[in-house]
PDB file of C-alpha atoms in Angstrom:
ATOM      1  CA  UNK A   1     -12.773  35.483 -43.670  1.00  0.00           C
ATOM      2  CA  UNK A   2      -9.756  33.993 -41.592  1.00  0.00           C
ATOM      3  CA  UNK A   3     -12.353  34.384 -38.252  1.00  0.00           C
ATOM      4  CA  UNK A   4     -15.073  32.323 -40.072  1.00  0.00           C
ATOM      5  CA  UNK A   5     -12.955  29.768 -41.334  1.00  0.00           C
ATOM      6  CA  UNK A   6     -11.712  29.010 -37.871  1.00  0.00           C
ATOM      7  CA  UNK A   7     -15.060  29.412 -36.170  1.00  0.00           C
ATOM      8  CA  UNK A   8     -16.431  26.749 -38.644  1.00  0.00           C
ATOM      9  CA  UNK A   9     -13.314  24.675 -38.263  1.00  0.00           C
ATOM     10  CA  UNK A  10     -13.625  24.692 -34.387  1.00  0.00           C
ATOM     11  CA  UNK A  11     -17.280  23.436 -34.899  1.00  0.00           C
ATOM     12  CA  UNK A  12     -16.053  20.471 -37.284  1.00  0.00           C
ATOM     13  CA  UNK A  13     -13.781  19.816 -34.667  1.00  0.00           C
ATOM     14  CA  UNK A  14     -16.273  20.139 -32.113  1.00  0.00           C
ATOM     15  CA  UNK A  15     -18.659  17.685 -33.351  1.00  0.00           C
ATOM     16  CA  UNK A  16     -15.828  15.005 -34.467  1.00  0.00           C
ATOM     17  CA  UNK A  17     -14.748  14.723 -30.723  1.00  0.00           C
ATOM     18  CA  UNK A  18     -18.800  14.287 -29.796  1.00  0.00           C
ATOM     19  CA  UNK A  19     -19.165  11.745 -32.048  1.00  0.00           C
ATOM     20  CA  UNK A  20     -16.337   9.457 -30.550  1.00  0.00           C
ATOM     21  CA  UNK A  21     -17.464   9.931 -27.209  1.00  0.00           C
ATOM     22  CA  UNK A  22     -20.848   9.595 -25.716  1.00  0.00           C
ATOM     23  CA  UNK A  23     -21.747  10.818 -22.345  1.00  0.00           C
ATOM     24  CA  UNK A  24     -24.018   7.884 -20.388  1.00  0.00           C
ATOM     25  CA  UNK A  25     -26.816   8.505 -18.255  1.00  0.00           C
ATOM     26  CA  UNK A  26     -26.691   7.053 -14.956  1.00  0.00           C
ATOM     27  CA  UNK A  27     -29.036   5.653 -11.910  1.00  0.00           C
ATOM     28  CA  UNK A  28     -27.166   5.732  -8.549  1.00  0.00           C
ATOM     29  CA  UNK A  29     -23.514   6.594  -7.989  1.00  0.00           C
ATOM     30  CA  UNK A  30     -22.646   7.324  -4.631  1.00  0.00           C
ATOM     31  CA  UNK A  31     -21.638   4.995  -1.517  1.00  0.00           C
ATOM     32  CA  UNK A  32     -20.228   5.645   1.884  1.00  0.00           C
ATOM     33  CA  UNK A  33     -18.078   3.419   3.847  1.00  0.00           C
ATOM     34  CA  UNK A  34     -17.970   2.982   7.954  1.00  0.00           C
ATOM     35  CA  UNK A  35     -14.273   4.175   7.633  1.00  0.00           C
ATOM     36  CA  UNK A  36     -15.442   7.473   6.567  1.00  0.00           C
ATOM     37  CA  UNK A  37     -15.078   7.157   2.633  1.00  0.00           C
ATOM     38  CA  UNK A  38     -17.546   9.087   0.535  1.00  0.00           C
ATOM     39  CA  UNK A  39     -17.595   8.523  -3.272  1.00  0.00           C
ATOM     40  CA  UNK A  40     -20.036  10.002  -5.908  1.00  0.00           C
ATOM     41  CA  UNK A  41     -19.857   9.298  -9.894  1.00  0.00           C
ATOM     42  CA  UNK A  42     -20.270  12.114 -11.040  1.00  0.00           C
ATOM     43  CA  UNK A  43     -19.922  11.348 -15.347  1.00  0.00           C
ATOM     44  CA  UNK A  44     -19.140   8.426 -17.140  1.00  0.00           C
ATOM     45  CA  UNK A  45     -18.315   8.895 -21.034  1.00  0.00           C
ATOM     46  CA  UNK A  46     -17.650   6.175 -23.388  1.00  0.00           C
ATOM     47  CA  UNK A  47     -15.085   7.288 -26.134  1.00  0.00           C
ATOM     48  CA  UNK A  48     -13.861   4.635 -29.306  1.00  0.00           C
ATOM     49  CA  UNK A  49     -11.003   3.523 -26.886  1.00  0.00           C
ATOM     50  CA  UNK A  50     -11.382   3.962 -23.270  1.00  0.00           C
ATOM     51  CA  UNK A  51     -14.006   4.741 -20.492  1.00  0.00           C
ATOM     52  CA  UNK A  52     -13.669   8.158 -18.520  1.00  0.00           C
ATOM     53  CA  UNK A  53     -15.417   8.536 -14.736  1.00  0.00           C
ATOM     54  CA  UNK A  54     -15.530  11.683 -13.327  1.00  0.00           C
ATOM     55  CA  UNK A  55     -15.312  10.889  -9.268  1.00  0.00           C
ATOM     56  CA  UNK A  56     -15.496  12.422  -6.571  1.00  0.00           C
ATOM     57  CA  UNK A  57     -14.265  10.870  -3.218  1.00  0.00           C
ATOM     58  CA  UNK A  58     -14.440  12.605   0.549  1.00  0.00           C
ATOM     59  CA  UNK A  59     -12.980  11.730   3.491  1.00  0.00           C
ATOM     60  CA  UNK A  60     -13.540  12.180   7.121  1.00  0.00           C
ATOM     61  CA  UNK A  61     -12.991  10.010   9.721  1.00  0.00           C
ATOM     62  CA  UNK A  62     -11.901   9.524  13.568  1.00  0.00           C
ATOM     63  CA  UNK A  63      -9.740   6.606  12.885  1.00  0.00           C
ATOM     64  CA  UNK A  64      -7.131   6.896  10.719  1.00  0.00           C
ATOM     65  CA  UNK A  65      -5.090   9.845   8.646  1.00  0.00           C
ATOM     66  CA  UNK A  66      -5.760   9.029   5.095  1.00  0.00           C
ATOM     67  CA  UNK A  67      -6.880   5.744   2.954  1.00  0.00           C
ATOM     68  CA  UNK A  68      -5.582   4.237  -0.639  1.00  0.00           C
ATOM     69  CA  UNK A  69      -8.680   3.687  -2.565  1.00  0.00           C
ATOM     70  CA  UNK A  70      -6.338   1.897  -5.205  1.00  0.00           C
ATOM     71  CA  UNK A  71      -4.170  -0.217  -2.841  1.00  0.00           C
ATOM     72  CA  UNK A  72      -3.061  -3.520  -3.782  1.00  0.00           C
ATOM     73  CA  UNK A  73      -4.948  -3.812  -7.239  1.00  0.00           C
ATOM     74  CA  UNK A  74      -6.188  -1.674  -9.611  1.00  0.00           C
ATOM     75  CA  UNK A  75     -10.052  -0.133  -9.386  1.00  0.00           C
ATOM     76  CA  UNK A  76     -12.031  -1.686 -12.067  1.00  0.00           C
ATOM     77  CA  UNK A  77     -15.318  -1.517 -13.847  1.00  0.00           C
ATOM     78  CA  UNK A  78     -17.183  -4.909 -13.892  1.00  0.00           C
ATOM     79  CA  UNK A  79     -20.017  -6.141 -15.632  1.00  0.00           C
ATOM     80  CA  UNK A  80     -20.040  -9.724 -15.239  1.00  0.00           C
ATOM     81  CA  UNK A  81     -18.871 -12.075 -13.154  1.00  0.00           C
ATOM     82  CA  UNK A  82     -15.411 -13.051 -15.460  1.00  0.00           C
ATOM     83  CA  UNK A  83     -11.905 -11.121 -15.706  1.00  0.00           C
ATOM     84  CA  UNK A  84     -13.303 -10.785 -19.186  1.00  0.00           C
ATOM     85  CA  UNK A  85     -15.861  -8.596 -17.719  1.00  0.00           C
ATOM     86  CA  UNK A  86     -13.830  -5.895 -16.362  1.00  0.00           C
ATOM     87  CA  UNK A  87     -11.687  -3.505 -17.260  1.00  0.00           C
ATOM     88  CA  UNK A  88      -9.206  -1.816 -15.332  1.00  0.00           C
ATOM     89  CA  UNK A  89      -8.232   1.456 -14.403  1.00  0.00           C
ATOM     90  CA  UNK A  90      -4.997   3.185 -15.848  1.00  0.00           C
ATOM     91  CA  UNK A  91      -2.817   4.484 -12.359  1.00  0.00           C
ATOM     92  CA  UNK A  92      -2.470   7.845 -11.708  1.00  0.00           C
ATOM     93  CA  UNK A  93       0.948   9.256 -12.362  1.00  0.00           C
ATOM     94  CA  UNK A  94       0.889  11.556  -9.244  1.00  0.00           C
ATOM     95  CA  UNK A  95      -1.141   9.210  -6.887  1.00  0.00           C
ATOM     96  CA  UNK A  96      -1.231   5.867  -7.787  1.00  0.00           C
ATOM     97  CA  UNK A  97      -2.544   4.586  -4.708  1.00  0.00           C
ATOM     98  CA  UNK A  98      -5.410   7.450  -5.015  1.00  0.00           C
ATOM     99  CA  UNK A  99      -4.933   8.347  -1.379  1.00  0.00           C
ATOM    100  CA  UNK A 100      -7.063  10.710  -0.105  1.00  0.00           C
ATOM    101  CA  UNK A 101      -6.319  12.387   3.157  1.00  0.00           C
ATOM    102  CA  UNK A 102      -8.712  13.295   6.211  1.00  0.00           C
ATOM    103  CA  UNK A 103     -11.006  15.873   5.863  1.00  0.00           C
ATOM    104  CA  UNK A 104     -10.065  16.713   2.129  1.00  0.00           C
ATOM    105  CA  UNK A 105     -12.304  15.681  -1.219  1.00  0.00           C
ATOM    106  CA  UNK A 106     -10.839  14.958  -4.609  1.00  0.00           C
ATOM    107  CA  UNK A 107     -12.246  14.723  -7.795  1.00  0.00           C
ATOM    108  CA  UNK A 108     -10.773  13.824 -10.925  1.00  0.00           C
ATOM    109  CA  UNK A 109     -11.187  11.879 -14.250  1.00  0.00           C
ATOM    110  CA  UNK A 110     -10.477   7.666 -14.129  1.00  0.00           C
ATOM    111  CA  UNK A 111      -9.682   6.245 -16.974  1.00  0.00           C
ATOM    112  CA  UNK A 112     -10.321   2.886 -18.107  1.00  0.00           C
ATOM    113  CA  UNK A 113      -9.044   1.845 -21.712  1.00  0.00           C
ATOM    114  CA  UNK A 114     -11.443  -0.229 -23.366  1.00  0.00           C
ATOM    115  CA  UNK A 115     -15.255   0.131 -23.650  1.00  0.00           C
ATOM    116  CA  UNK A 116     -18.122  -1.151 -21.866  1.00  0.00           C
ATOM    117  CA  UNK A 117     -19.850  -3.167 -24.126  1.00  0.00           C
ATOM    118  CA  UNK A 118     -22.972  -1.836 -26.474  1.00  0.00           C
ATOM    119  CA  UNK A 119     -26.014  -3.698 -24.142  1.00  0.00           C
ATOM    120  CA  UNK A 120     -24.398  -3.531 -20.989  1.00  0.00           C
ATOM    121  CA  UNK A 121     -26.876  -1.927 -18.557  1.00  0.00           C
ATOM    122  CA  UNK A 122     -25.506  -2.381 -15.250  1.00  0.00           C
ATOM    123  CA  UNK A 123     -22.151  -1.956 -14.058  1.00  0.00           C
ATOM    124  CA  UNK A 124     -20.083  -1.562 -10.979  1.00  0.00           C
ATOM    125  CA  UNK A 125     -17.214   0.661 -10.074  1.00  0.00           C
ATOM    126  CA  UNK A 126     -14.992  -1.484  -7.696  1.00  0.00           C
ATOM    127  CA  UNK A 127     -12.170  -0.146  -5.416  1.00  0.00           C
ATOM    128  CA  UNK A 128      -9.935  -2.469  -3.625  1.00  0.00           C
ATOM    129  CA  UNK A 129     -11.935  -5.845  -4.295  1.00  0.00           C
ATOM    130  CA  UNK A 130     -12.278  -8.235  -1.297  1.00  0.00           C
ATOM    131  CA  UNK A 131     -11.772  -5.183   1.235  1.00  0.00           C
ATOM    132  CA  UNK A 132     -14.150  -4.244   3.831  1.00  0.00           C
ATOM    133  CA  UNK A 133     -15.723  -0.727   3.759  1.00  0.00           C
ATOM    134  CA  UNK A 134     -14.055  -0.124   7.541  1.00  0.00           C
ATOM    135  CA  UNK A 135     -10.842  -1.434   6.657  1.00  0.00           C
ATOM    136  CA  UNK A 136      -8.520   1.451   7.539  1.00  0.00           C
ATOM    137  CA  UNK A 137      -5.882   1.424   5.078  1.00  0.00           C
ATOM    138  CA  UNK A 138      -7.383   0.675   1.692  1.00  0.00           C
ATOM    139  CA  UNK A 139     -11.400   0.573   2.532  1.00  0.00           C
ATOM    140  CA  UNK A 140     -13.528  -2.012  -0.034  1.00  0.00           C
ATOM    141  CA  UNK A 141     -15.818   0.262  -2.298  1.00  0.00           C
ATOM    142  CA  UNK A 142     -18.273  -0.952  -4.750  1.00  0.00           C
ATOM    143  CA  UNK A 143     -20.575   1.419  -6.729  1.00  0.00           C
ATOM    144  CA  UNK A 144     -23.585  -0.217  -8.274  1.00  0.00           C
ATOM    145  CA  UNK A 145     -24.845   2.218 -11.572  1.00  0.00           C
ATOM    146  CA  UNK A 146     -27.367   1.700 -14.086  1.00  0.00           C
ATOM    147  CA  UNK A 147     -26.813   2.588 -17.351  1.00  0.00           C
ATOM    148  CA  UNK A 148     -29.762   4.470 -19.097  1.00  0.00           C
ATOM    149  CA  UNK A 149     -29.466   4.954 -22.545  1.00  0.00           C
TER     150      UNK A 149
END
């Protein structure tokens, strides 16, 4: 009895944590930079409270050791043209600057409280805004992705 009650318990459970957050389908999601910067999208889910990307970012180049993909300001996702339109990315305990070394790839969840709102169709994932991709210490990435629903 005690096995069923948990198995049906873990389902409840289960389906509460599906219901408050809803994986999005996507169109496009990865970019490469002259400075050697790769980075895919892998996921993005939409919970009540925040948005989670699952990224992956590569790194090879001939002209530099490592870059900070979240150098002087936080990443953010944008939808519009407004600060209103964004929302930005919670730091990384262990790497806030998400510095990524040559010839290593790291992938990891982003999160972004607050929610992209219901409508929204496009969106872009922006790292160090005003940058250029071949910058050498903290390249410019932006990530166009449509949102299919």
């Amino acid at each position: 009895m005690l096995k069923n009650l948990v198995f049906i318990t873990t389902m409840f459970f289960n389906s509460i944590a599906l219901a408050e957050e809803q994986n999005v389908l996507l169109s496009g999601g990865q970019v490469s930079v002259p400075v050697g910067l790769t980075v895919q999208v892998k996921a993005l889910t939409v919970g009540s409270d925040a948005t989670k990307v699952r990224l992956q970012a590569s790194f090879d180049s001939h002209k530099t050791n490592f870059v900070n993909m979240n150098d002087q300001e936080n990443a953010y996702i944008s939808w519009g043209d407004g600060e209103q339109d964004r929302l930005h990315m919670r730091q990384i305990a262990d790497n806030k600057w998400m510095r990524v070394v040559n010839g290593t790839t790291m992938e990891g969840d982003l999160i972004f409280p607050g929610v992209i709102p219901a409508g929204v169709t496009k969106i872009a994932l922006v790292f160090n805004a005003g940058n250029s991709g071949d910058d050498t210490n903290a390249p410019g990435v932006t990530i166009p992705l449509e949102l299919k629903k």
